[in-house]
Amino acid sequence: MTTVVYPGTFDPFTNGHADIVKRAAALFPRVIVGVAANARKAPLFALDERVALAEQALEGVSGVAVIGFGTLLMDFIHHHKARVIVRGLRALSDFEYEFQMAGMNRRLDPTIETLFLPAAEPDGALSSSFVKEIAALGGDVGPFVHPAVKAALTAALR
Ligand code: COA
């Protein structure tokens, strides 16, 4: 039973993230969405809110658990006995950062593989930062996020 971890800050979780999770869940029996505390990014939503929003956005998707963590990703992976890190790749610009992160993680534990899934066509330009900016300026983020995330953004940015 291969467990995979899809890690990210998810501030907030978008439809692009949900697409990656659903595709990973079709390939592997157990997918853990690892929500990183990532204070470095100064997230808009607290860790427990980001976990709750991802859970709502993924309701009904079987084989998926959403868990927050504030440790090294590799410690989180070991704790949950996972074997694979899944990451989404949107554009070539993502590649350098992702390649570096995969390389550092491989240095920490060469037995853990990083697997990249290409973002689906409509999600190529989607990012949590753009979603927050559009919401903050009164734009409609409905096409990009689950209704629960849209409502949370409206409340947080009011
Ligand atoms: N669809 C939509 N958006 C996507 C996407 C997709 N398929 N794939 C990535 N993104 C966006 C995210 O929304 C995010 O946008 P933002 O920067 O505007 O907020 C951006 O791409 C990347 O963010 P995310 O996927 O959340 O990753 P991250 O770079 O914020 O987080 C961690 C990276 C959490 C995996 C990494 O920091 C980590 O492992 N932290 C734990 C500590 C650790 O072990 N550090 C050592 C690592 S070697």
Coordinates of N, CA, C and O and ligand atoms in Angstrom, one line a residue:
M1 N 0.9 -1.2 0.0 CA 0.0 0.0 0.0 C 0.9 1.2 0.0 O 1.4 1.7 1.0
T2 N 1.2 1.8 -1.2 CA 2.0 3.0 -1.2 C 1.2 4.2 -0.8 O 0.2 4.5 -1.4
T3 N 1.8 4.9 0.2 CA 1.2 6.2 0.6 C 2.0 7.3 0.0 O 3.2 7.2 0.0
V4 N 1.3 8.3 -0.5 CA 2.0 9.4 -1.1 C 1.6 10.7 -0.3 O 0.5 10.8 0.2
V5 N 2.5 11.6 -0.3 CA 2.2 12.9 0.4 C 2.3 14.0 -0.7 O 3.2 14.1 -1.4
Y6 N 1.2 14.8 -0.7 CA 1.2 16.0 -1.5 C 1.4 17.2 -0.6 O 0.4 17.6 0.0
P7 N 2.6 17.8 -0.5 CA 2.8 18.8 0.4 C 2.6 20.2 -0.2 O 2.8 20.4 -1.4
G8 N 2.3 21.2 0.6 CA 2.2 22.6 0.1 C 1.7 23.5 1.3 O 1.4 23.0 2.4
T9 N 1.7 24.8 1.0 CA 1.3 25.7 2.0 C -0.3 25.8 1.9 O -0.9 26.0 2.9
F10 N -0.8 25.7 0.7 CA -2.2 25.7 0.4 C -2.9 26.9 1.1 O -3.8 26.7 1.9
D11 N -2.4 28.1 0.8 CA -3.0 29.4 1.4 C -3.6 30.2 0.4 O -3.1 31.3 0.0
P12 N -4.8 29.9 -0.1 CA -5.6 28.8 0.3 C -5.5 27.7 -0.8 O -4.9 27.9 -1.8
F13 N -6.2 26.5 -0.5 CA -6.3 25.4 -1.4 C -7.1 25.8 -2.6 O -8.2 26.5 -2.5
T14 N -6.6 25.6 -3.8 CA -7.3 26.0 -5.1 C -7.8 24.7 -5.8 O -7.5 23.6 -5.5
N15 N -8.6 25.0 -6.9 CA -9.0 23.9 -7.8 C -7.9 23.2 -8.4 O -7.9 22.0 -8.8
G16 N -6.8 24.0 -8.6 CA -5.6 23.4 -9.2 C -5.0 22.3 -8.3 O -4.5 21.2 -8.7
H17 N -4.9 22.6 -7.0 CA -4.5 21.7 -6.0 C -5.4 20.5 -6.0 O -4.9 19.3 -5.9
A18 N -6.7 20.7 -6.0 CA -7.7 19.6 -5.9 C -7.5 18.7 -7.1 O -7.6 17.5 -7.0
D19 N -7.2 19.2 -8.3 CA -7.0 18.4 -9.5 C -5.8 17.5 -9.3 O -5.9 16.3 -9.6
I20 N -4.7 18.0 -8.7 CA -3.5 17.2 -8.5 C -3.9 16.0 -7.5 O -3.5 14.9 -7.7
V21 N -4.6 16.4 -6.4 CA -5.0 15.4 -5.4 C -5.8 14.3 -6.0 O -5.6 13.1 -5.8
K22 N -6.8 14.7 -6.8 CA -7.7 13.7 -7.4 C -6.9 12.7 -8.4 O -7.2 11.5 -8.4
R23 N -6.0 13.3 -9.1 CA -5.3 12.5 -10.0 C -4.3 11.6 -9.3 O -4.1 10.4 -9.6
A24 N -3.7 12.1 -8.2 CA -2.8 11.2 -7.4 C -3.6 10.1 -6.7 O -3.2 9.0 -6.6
A25 N -4.9 10.4 -6.3 CA -5.7 9.4 -5.6 C -6.2 8.3 -6.6 O -6.5 7.2 -6.2
A26 N -6.1 8.6 -7.9 CA -6.5 7.6 -8.9 C -5.3 6.7 -9.1 O -5.5 5.6 -9.7
L27 N -4.1 7.1 -8.7 CA -2.9 6.3 -9.0 C -2.5 5.5 -7.7 O -1.8 4.5 -7.9
F28 N -2.7 6.1 -6.6 CA -2.2 5.5 -5.3 C -3.4 5.3 -4.3 O -4.3 6.1 -4.3
P29 N -3.3 4.2 -3.5 CA -4.4 3.9 -2.6 C -4.6 4.9 -1.5 O -5.7 5.1 -1.0
R30 N -3.5 5.6 -1.1 CA -3.6 6.6 0.0 C -2.8 7.9 -0.3 O -1.6 7.8 -0.5
V31 N -3.5 9.0 -0.2 CA -2.9 10.3 -0.5 C -3.1 11.2 0.8 O -4.2 11.4 1.3
I32 N -1.9 11.6 1.3 CA -2.0 12.6 2.4 C -1.7 13.9 1.9 O -0.6 14.2 1.3
V33 N -2.6 14.9 2.1 CA -2.3 16.3 1.7 C -1.7 16.9 3.0 O -2.3 17.0 4.0
G34 N -0.4 17.2 2.8 CA 0.4 17.7 4.0 C 0.4 19.2 3.9 O 1.0 19.8 3.0
V35 N -0.3 19.8 4.9 CA -0.4 21.3 4.9 C 0.7 21.8 5.8 O 0.7 21.7 7.0
A36 N 1.7 22.5 5.1 CA 2.9 23.0 5.9 C 2.6 24.3 6.6 O 1.9 25.2 6.0
A37 N 3.0 24.3 7.9 CA 2.8 25.6 8.7 C 3.4 26.7 7.9 O 2.8 27.8 7.7
N38 N 4.6 26.5 7.4 CA 5.3 27.5 6.5 C 5.2 29.0 6.9 O 4.7 29.8 6.1
A39 N 5.6 29.3 8.1 CA 5.5 30.7 8.7 C 6.3 31.6 7.8 O 6.0 32.8 7.7
R40 N 7.3 31.1 7.1 CA 8.2 31.9 6.2 C 7.3 32.7 5.1 O 7.6 33.8 4.7
K41 N 6.2 32.0 4.7 CA 5.3 32.6 3.7 C 4.3 33.6 4.3 O 3.5 34.2 3.6
A42 N 4.3 33.7 5.7 CA 3.3 34.5 6.4 C 1.9 34.3 5.8 O 1.3 35.2 5.2
P43 N 1.3 33.1 6.0 CA 0.0 32.8 5.4 C -1.1 33.7 5.9 O -1.1 34.1 7.1
L44 N -2.1 33.9 5.0 CA -3.3 34.6 5.4 C -4.1 33.8 6.4 O -4.6 34.3 7.4
F45 N -4.2 32.5 6.1 CA -5.0 31.6 6.9 C -4.1 30.8 7.9 O -3.1 30.3 7.5
A46 N -4.7 30.6 9.1 CA -3.9 29.8 10.1 C -3.9 28.4 9.6 O -4.7 27.9 8.8
L47 N -3.0 27.6 10.2 CA -2.8 26.2 9.7 C -4.1 25.4 9.8 O -4.5 24.7 8.9
D48 N -4.8 25.5 10.9 CA -6.0 24.7 11.1 C -7.1 25.1 10.1 O -7.9 24.3 9.6
E49 N -7.1 26.4 9.7 CA -8.1 26.9 8.7 C -7.7 26.3 7.4 O -8.6 25.9 6.6
R50 N -6.4 26.3 7.0 CA -6.0 25.8 5.7 C -6.3 24.3 5.6 O -6.7 23.8 4.6
V51 N -6.2 23.6 6.7 CA -6.5 22.1 6.8 C -8.0 22.0 6.5 O -8.4 21.2 5.7
A52 N -8.8 22.8 7.3 CA -10.3 22.6 7.2 C -10.8 23.0 5.8 O -11.7 22.3 5.2
L53 N -10.2 24.0 5.2 CA -10.6 24.4 3.8 C -10.3 23.3 2.8 O -11.1 23.0 1.9
A54 N -9.1 22.7 2.9 CA -8.7 21.6 2.0 C -9.6 20.4 2.2 O -10.0 19.8 1.2
E55 N -10.0 20.1 3.4 CA -10.9 19.0 3.7 C -12.2 19.2 3.0 O -12.8 18.3 2.4
Q56 N -12.7 20.5 3.2 CA -14.0 20.8 2.5 C -13.9 20.7 1.0 O -14.8 20.1 0.3
A57 N -12.8 21.2 0.4 CA -12.7 21.1 -1.0 C -12.5 19.7 -1.5 O -12.8 19.4 -2.7
L58 N -12.1 18.8 -0.6 CA -11.8 17.4 -1.1 C -12.9 16.4 -0.6 O -12.7 15.2 -0.7
E59 N -14.0 16.9 0.0 CA -15.0 16.1 0.5 C -15.5 15.1 -0.6 O -15.7 15.5 -1.7
G60 N -15.6 13.8 -0.2 CA -16.1 12.9 -1.2 C -15.0 12.2 -2.0 O -15.3 11.2 -2.7
V61 N -13.8 12.7 -1.9 CA -12.7 12.1 -2.6 C -12.1 11.0 -1.7 O -11.6 11.3 -0.6
S62 N -12.2 9.7 -2.1 CA -11.8 8.7 -1.2 C -10.3 8.4 -1.2 O -9.6 8.7 -2.2
G63 N -9.8 7.9 -0.1 CA -8.4 7.6 0.0 C -7.5 8.8 0.3 O -6.3 8.7 0.2
V64 N -8.1 9.9 0.7 CA -7.4 11.1 0.9 C -7.6 11.6 2.4 O -8.7 11.6 2.9
A65 N -6.4 12.0 3.0 CA -6.5 12.6 4.4 C -5.7 13.9 4.3 O -4.7 14.1 3.6
V66 N -6.2 14.9 5.0 CA -5.5 16.2 5.1 C -5.0 16.4 6.5 O -5.7 16.3 7.5
I67 N -3.6 16.6 6.6 CA -3.0 16.7 7.9 C -2.0 17.9 7.9 O -1.2 18.0 6.9
G68 N -2.0 18.7 8.9 CA -1.1 19.8 9.0 C 0.2 19.3 9.6 O 0.3 18.3 10.4
F69 N 1.3 20.0 9.3 CA 2.6 19.7 9.9 C 3.5 20.9 10.0 O 3.4 21.9 9.2
G70 N 4.4 20.9 11.0 CA 5.3 22.1 11.2 C 6.7 21.6 11.3 O 7.6 22.3 11.8
T71 N 6.9 20.4 10.8 CA 8.3 19.8 10.9 C 8.9 19.8 9.5 O 8.3 20.3 8.5
L72 N 10.1 19.2 9.4 CA 10.7 18.9 8.1 C 9.8 18.0 7.3 O 9.2 17.0 7.9
L73 N 9.6 18.2 6.0 CA 8.7 17.4 5.2 C 9.2 15.9 5.3 O 8.3 15.0 5.5
M74 N 10.5 15.7 5.3 CA 11.0 14.3 5.4 C 10.6 13.6 6.7 O 10.3 12.4 6.7
D75 N 10.5 14.3 7.8 CA 10.1 13.7 9.1 C 8.6 13.4 9.0 O 8.2 12.3 9.5
F76 N 7.8 14.3 8.4 CA 6.4 14.0 8.2 C 6.2 12.8 7.3 O 5.3 11.9 7.6
I77 N 7.0 12.7 6.2 CA 6.9 11.5 5.3 C 7.2 10.2 6.1 O 6.5 9.2 6.0
H78 N 8.3 10.2 6.9 CA 8.6 9.0 7.7 C 7.6 8.7 8.7 O 7.2 7.5 8.8
H79 N 7.0 9.7 9.3 CA 6.0 9.5 10.4 C 4.8 8.7 9.8 O 4.2 7.9 10.5
H80 N 4.4 9.1 8.6 CA 3.3 8.5 7.9 C 3.6 7.3 7.0 O 2.7 6.8 6.3
K81 N 4.9 6.9 7.1 CA 5.3 5.7 6.3 C 5.0 5.9 4.8 O 4.6 5.0 4.1
A82 N 5.2 7.1 4.3 CA 4.9 7.4 2.9 C 6.2 7.1 2.1 O 7.3 7.0 2.7
R83 N 6.0 6.9 0.8 CA 7.2 6.5 -0.1 C 7.4 7.5 -1.1 O 8.5 7.6 -1.7
V84 N 6.4 8.4 -1.4 CA 6.5 9.2 -2.6 C 6.0 10.6 -2.2 O 5.0 10.8 -1.5
I85 N 6.7 11.7 -2.8 CA 6.2 13.1 -2.6 C 5.6 13.4 -4.0 O 6.3 13.3 -5.0
V86 N 4.4 13.9 -4.0 CA 3.8 14.4 -5.3 C 3.8 15.9 -5.3 O 3.5 16.5 -4.3
R87 N 4.2 16.4 -6.4 CA 4.1 17.9 -6.6 C 3.5 18.2 -8.0 O 3.8 17.4 -8.9
G88 N 2.8 19.3 -8.1 CA 2.3 19.7 -9.4 C 3.2 20.7 -10.0 O 3.8 21.5 -9.4
L89 N 3.4 20.5 -11.3 CA 4.2 21.4 -12.1 C 3.3 22.2 -13.1 O 2.6 21.7 -13.9
R90 N 3.3 23.6 -12.9 CA 2.5 24.4 -13.8 C 3.2 24.8 -15.0 O 2.8 24.6 -16.1
A91 N 4.3 25.4 -14.9 CA 5.1 26.0 -16.0 C 6.5 25.7 -15.9 O 7.0 25.2 -14.8
L92 N 7.3 26.0 -16.9 CA 8.7 25.8 -16.8 C 9.3 26.6 -15.6 O 10.3 26.1 -15.0
S93 N 8.7 27.7 -15.3 CA 9.3 28.5 -14.2 C 9.2 27.8 -12.9 O 10.0 28.1 -12.0
D94 N 8.3 26.8 -12.7 CA 8.2 26.0 -11.5 C 9.4 25.1 -11.4 O 9.8 24.6 -10.3
F95 N 9.9 24.7 -12.6 CA 10.8 23.6 -12.6 C 12.1 23.7 -11.8 O 12.5 22.8 -11.0
E96 N 12.7 24.9 -11.9 CA 14.0 25.1 -11.2 C 13.8 24.9 -9.6 O 14.6 24.1 -9.0
Y97 N 12.8 25.6 -9.1 CA 12.6 25.5 -7.7 C 12.2 24.0 -7.3 O 12.7 23.5 -6.3
E98 N 11.3 23.4 -8.1 CA 10.9 22.0 -7.8 C 12.1 21.1 -7.9 O 12.2 20.1 -7.1
F99 N 12.9 21.3 -8.9 CA 14.1 20.4 -9.1 C 15.0 20.5 -7.9 O 15.5 19.5 -7.4
Q100 N 15.2 21.7 -7.4 CA 16.1 21.9 -6.2 C 15.5 21.3 -5.0 O 16.2 20.6 -4.3
M101 N 14.2 21.5 -4.8 CA 13.6 20.9 -3.6 C 13.6 19.4 -3.7 O 13.9 18.7 -2.7
A102 N 13.3 18.8 -4.8 CA 13.4 17.4 -5.0 C 14.8 16.9 -4.7 O 15.0 15.8 -4.0
G103 N 15.8 17.6 -5.2 CA 17.2 17.2 -5.0 C 17.6 17.3 -3.5 O 18.3 16.4 -3.0
M104 N 17.1 18.3 -2.8 CA 17.4 18.4 -1.4 C 16.8 17.3 -0.6 O 17.3 16.7 0.3
N105 N 15.5 17.0 -1.0 CA 14.8 15.9 -0.3 C 15.5 14.6 -0.6 O 15.5 13.7 0.3
R106 N 16.0 14.4 -1.8 CA 16.7 13.2 -2.1 C 18.0 13.0 -1.3 O 18.3 11.9 -0.8
R107 N 18.6 14.2 -1.0 CA 19.8 14.1 -0.2 C 19.5 13.7 1.2 O 20.2 13.0 1.9
L108 N 18.3 14.2 1.7 CA 17.9 13.8 3.1 C 17.5 12.3 3.2 O 17.7 11.7 4.2
D109 N 16.8 11.8 2.1 CA 16.5 10.4 2.1 C 16.3 9.9 0.7 O 15.3 10.1 0.0
P110 N 17.3 9.2 0.1 CA 17.3 8.8 -1.3 C 16.2 7.7 -1.6 O 16.0 7.4 -2.7
T111 N 15.6 7.2 -0.5 CA 14.6 6.1 -0.8 C 13.2 6.7 -1.1 O 12.3 6.0 -1.5
I112 N 13.1 8.0 -0.9 CA 11.8 8.7 -1.1 C 11.8 9.4 -2.5 O 12.7 10.2 -2.7
E113 N 10.9 9.0 -3.3 CA 10.9 9.6 -4.7 C 10.0 10.8 -4.7 O 8.9 10.9 -4.1
T114 N 10.3 11.8 -5.6 CA 9.4 12.9 -5.9 C 8.8 12.7 -7.3 O 9.5 12.4 -8.2
L115 N 7.5 12.8 -7.4 CA 6.8 12.5 -8.6 C 6.1 13.8 -9.0 O 5.4 14.4 -8.2
F116 N 6.3 14.3 -10.2 CA 5.6 15.5 -10.7 C 4.4 15.2 -11.6 O 4.6 14.4 -12.5
L117 N 3.3 15.8 -11.3 CA 2.2 15.7 -12.2 C 2.0 17.1 -12.9 O 2.0 18.1 -12.2
P118 N 1.9 17.1 -14.2 CA 1.7 18.4 -14.9 C 0.3 19.0 -14.6 O -0.7 18.2 -14.6
A119 N 0.2 20.3 -14.3 CA -1.1 20.9 -14.0 C -2.0 20.8 -15.2 O -1.5 20.8 -16.4
A120 N -3.2 20.5 -15.0 CA -4.2 20.4 -16.1 C -4.3 21.8 -16.8 O -4.0 22.8 -16.2
E121 N -4.6 21.7 -18.0 CA -4.6 22.9 -18.9 C -5.2 24.2 -18.3 O -4.5 25.2 -18.3
P122 N -6.4 24.2 -17.7 CA -6.9 25.5 -17.2 C -6.2 26.0 -15.9 O -6.3 27.1 -15.5
D123 N -5.3 25.2 -15.3 CA -4.7 25.6 -14.0 C -3.3 26.0 -14.1 O -2.6 26.3 -13.1
G124 N -2.8 26.2 -15.4 CA -1.4 26.5 -15.6 C -1.0 27.8 -15.0 O 0.2 28.0 -14.7
A125 N -1.9 28.7 -14.9 CA -1.5 30.1 -14.4 C -2.1 30.3 -13.0 O -1.9 31.4 -12.4
L126 N -2.7 29.3 -12.4 CA -3.4 29.5 -11.1 C -2.4 29.5 -10.0 O -1.5 28.6 -9.9
S127 N -2.5 30.4 -9.0 CA -1.7 30.4 -7.8 C -2.5 30.9 -6.7 O -3.4 31.8 -6.9
S128 N -2.1 30.5 -5.5 CA -2.8 31.0 -4.3 C -2.7 32.5 -4.1 O -3.6 33.2 -3.7
S129 N -1.5 33.0 -4.5 CA -1.2 34.5 -4.3 C -2.2 35.2 -5.2 O -2.7 36.2 -4.8
F130 N -2.3 34.8 -6.5 CA -3.2 35.5 -7.4 C -4.6 35.5 -7.0 O -5.4 36.4 -7.0
V131 N -5.0 34.3 -6.4 CA -6.4 34.1 -6.0 C -6.6 35.1 -4.8 O -7.7 35.8 -4.8
K132 N -5.7 35.2 -3.9 CA -5.8 36.2 -2.8 C -5.9 37.6 -3.3 O -6.7 38.4 -2.8
E133 N -5.1 37.9 -4.3 CA -5.0 39.3 -4.8 C -6.4 39.7 -5.5 O -6.9 40.7 -5.3
I134 N -6.8 38.7 -6.3 CA -8.1 38.9 -7.0 C -9.2 39.1 -6.0 O -10.1 40.1 -6.1
A135 N -9.3 38.3 -4.9 CA -10.3 38.4 -3.9 C -10.2 39.7 -3.2 O -11.2 40.4 -2.9
A136 N -9.0 40.1 -2.8 CA -8.8 41.4 -2.1 C -9.2 42.6 -2.8 O -9.7 43.6 -2.3
L137 N -9.2 42.5 -4.2 CA -9.5 43.6 -5.0 C -11.0 43.5 -5.5 O -11.4 44.2 -6.4
G138 N -11.7 42.6 -5.0 CA -13.1 42.5 -5.3 C -13.5 41.6 -6.5 O -14.6 41.6 -6.9
G139 N -12.5 40.9 -7.0 CA -12.8 40.1 -8.2 C -13.4 38.8 -7.8 O -13.4 38.4 -6.6
D140 N -14.0 38.1 -8.8 CA -14.7 36.8 -8.5 C -13.7 35.6 -8.6 O -13.2 35.4 -9.6
V141 N -13.5 35.0 -7.4 CA -12.6 33.8 -7.4 C -13.3 32.5 -7.6 O -12.7 31.5 -7.5
G142 N -14.6 32.6 -7.8 CA -15.5 31.4 -7.9 C -14.9 30.4 -8.9 O -15.0 29.2 -8.6
P143 N -14.4 30.8 -10.1 CA -13.9 29.7 -11.0 C -12.6 29.0 -10.5 O -12.2 28.0 -11.1
F144 N -11.9 29.6 -9.5 CA -10.6 29.0 -9.1 C -10.6 28.2 -7.8 O -9.7 27.5 -7.5
V145 N -11.7 28.4 -7.0 CA -11.6 27.7 -5.6 C -13.0 27.2 -5.3 O -14.0 27.5 -5.9
H146 N -13.0 26.3 -4.3 CA -14.2 25.7 -3.8 C -15.1 26.8 -3.1 O -14.5 27.8 -2.6
P147 N -16.4 26.7 -3.2 CA -17.2 27.8 -2.5 C -16.9 28.1 -1.1 O -16.9 29.2 -0.6
A148 N -16.4 27.0 -0.3 CA -16.0 27.3 1.1 C -14.8 28.1 1.2 O -14.7 29.0 2.1
V149 N -13.9 27.9 0.2 CA -12.7 28.8 0.2 C -13.0 30.2 -0.2 O -12.5 31.2 0.4
K150 N -13.9 30.3 -1.2 CA -14.4 31.7 -1.6 C -15.0 32.4 -0.4 O -14.7 33.6 -0.2
A151 N -15.8 31.7 0.3 CA -16.5 32.4 1.5 C -15.5 32.7 2.6 O -15.5 33.8 3.1
A152 N -14.5 31.9 2.8 CA -13.4 32.2 3.8 C -12.6 33.4 3.4 O -12.2 34.2 4.2
L153 N -12.3 33.4 2.1 CA -11.5 34.6 1.6 C -12.3 35.9 1.7 O -11.8 36.9 2.2
T154 N -13.6 35.8 1.4 CA -14.4 37.0 1.6 C -14.4 37.5 3.0 O -14.2 38.7 3.3
A155 N -14.6 36.5 3.9 CA -14.6 36.9 5.4 C -13.3 37.4 5.9 O -13.2 38.4 6.6
A156 N -12.2 36.8 5.4 CA -10.8 37.1 5.9 C -10.4 38.5 5.3 O -9.7 39.2 6.0
L157 N -10.9 38.8 4.1 CA -10.4 40.1 3.5 C -11.4 41.2 3.6 O -11.1 42.3 3.1
R158 N -12.5 41.0 4.3 CA -13.5 42.0 4.4 C -12.9 43.2 5.1 O -12.2 43.1 6.1
Ligands
COA1 N1 -2.5 24.4 -9.2 C1 -2.5 25.6 -8.7 N2 -1.5 26.2 -8.0 C2 -0.4 25.5 -7.8 C3 -0.3 24.2 -8.3 C4 -1.3 23.7 -9.0 N3 -1.3 22.4 -9.5 N4 0.9 23.8 -7.9 C5 1.5 24.8 -7.2 N5 0.7 25.8 -7.1 C6 1.0 27.1 -6.5 C7 0.6 27.3 -5.1 O1 -0.7 27.8 -5.1 C8 1.6 28.3 -4.6 O2 1.3 29.6 -5.0 P1 1.7 30.9 -4.2 O3 3.2 30.8 -4.1 O4 1.2 32.0 -5.0 O5 1.2 30.8 -2.8 C9 2.8 27.9 -5.4 O6 2.4 27.2 -6.5 C10 3.8 26.9 -4.6 O7 3.2 26.7 -3.4 P2 2.9 25.3 -2.8 O8 2.6 24.3 -3.8 O9 2.0 25.5 -1.6 O10 4.3 24.9 -2.3 P3 5.2 25.8 -1.4 O11 6.4 26.1 -2.3 O12 4.5 26.9 -0.7 O13 5.5 24.8 -0.2 C11 6.7 22.9 0.8 C12 6.6 23.9 -0.4 C13 5.6 23.1 1.8 C14 6.5 21.6 0.2 C15 8.1 23.1 1.4 O14 8.2 24.4 1.8 C16 8.3 22.1 2.5 O15 8.6 21.0 2.3 N6 8.2 22.6 3.8 C17 8.5 21.8 5.0 C18 9.9 22.2 5.5 C19 11.0 21.4 4.8 O16 11.0 20.2 4.8 N7 11.8 22.2 4.1 C20 12.9 21.6 3.3 C21 12.5 21.3 1.9 S1 13.8 20.7 0.9

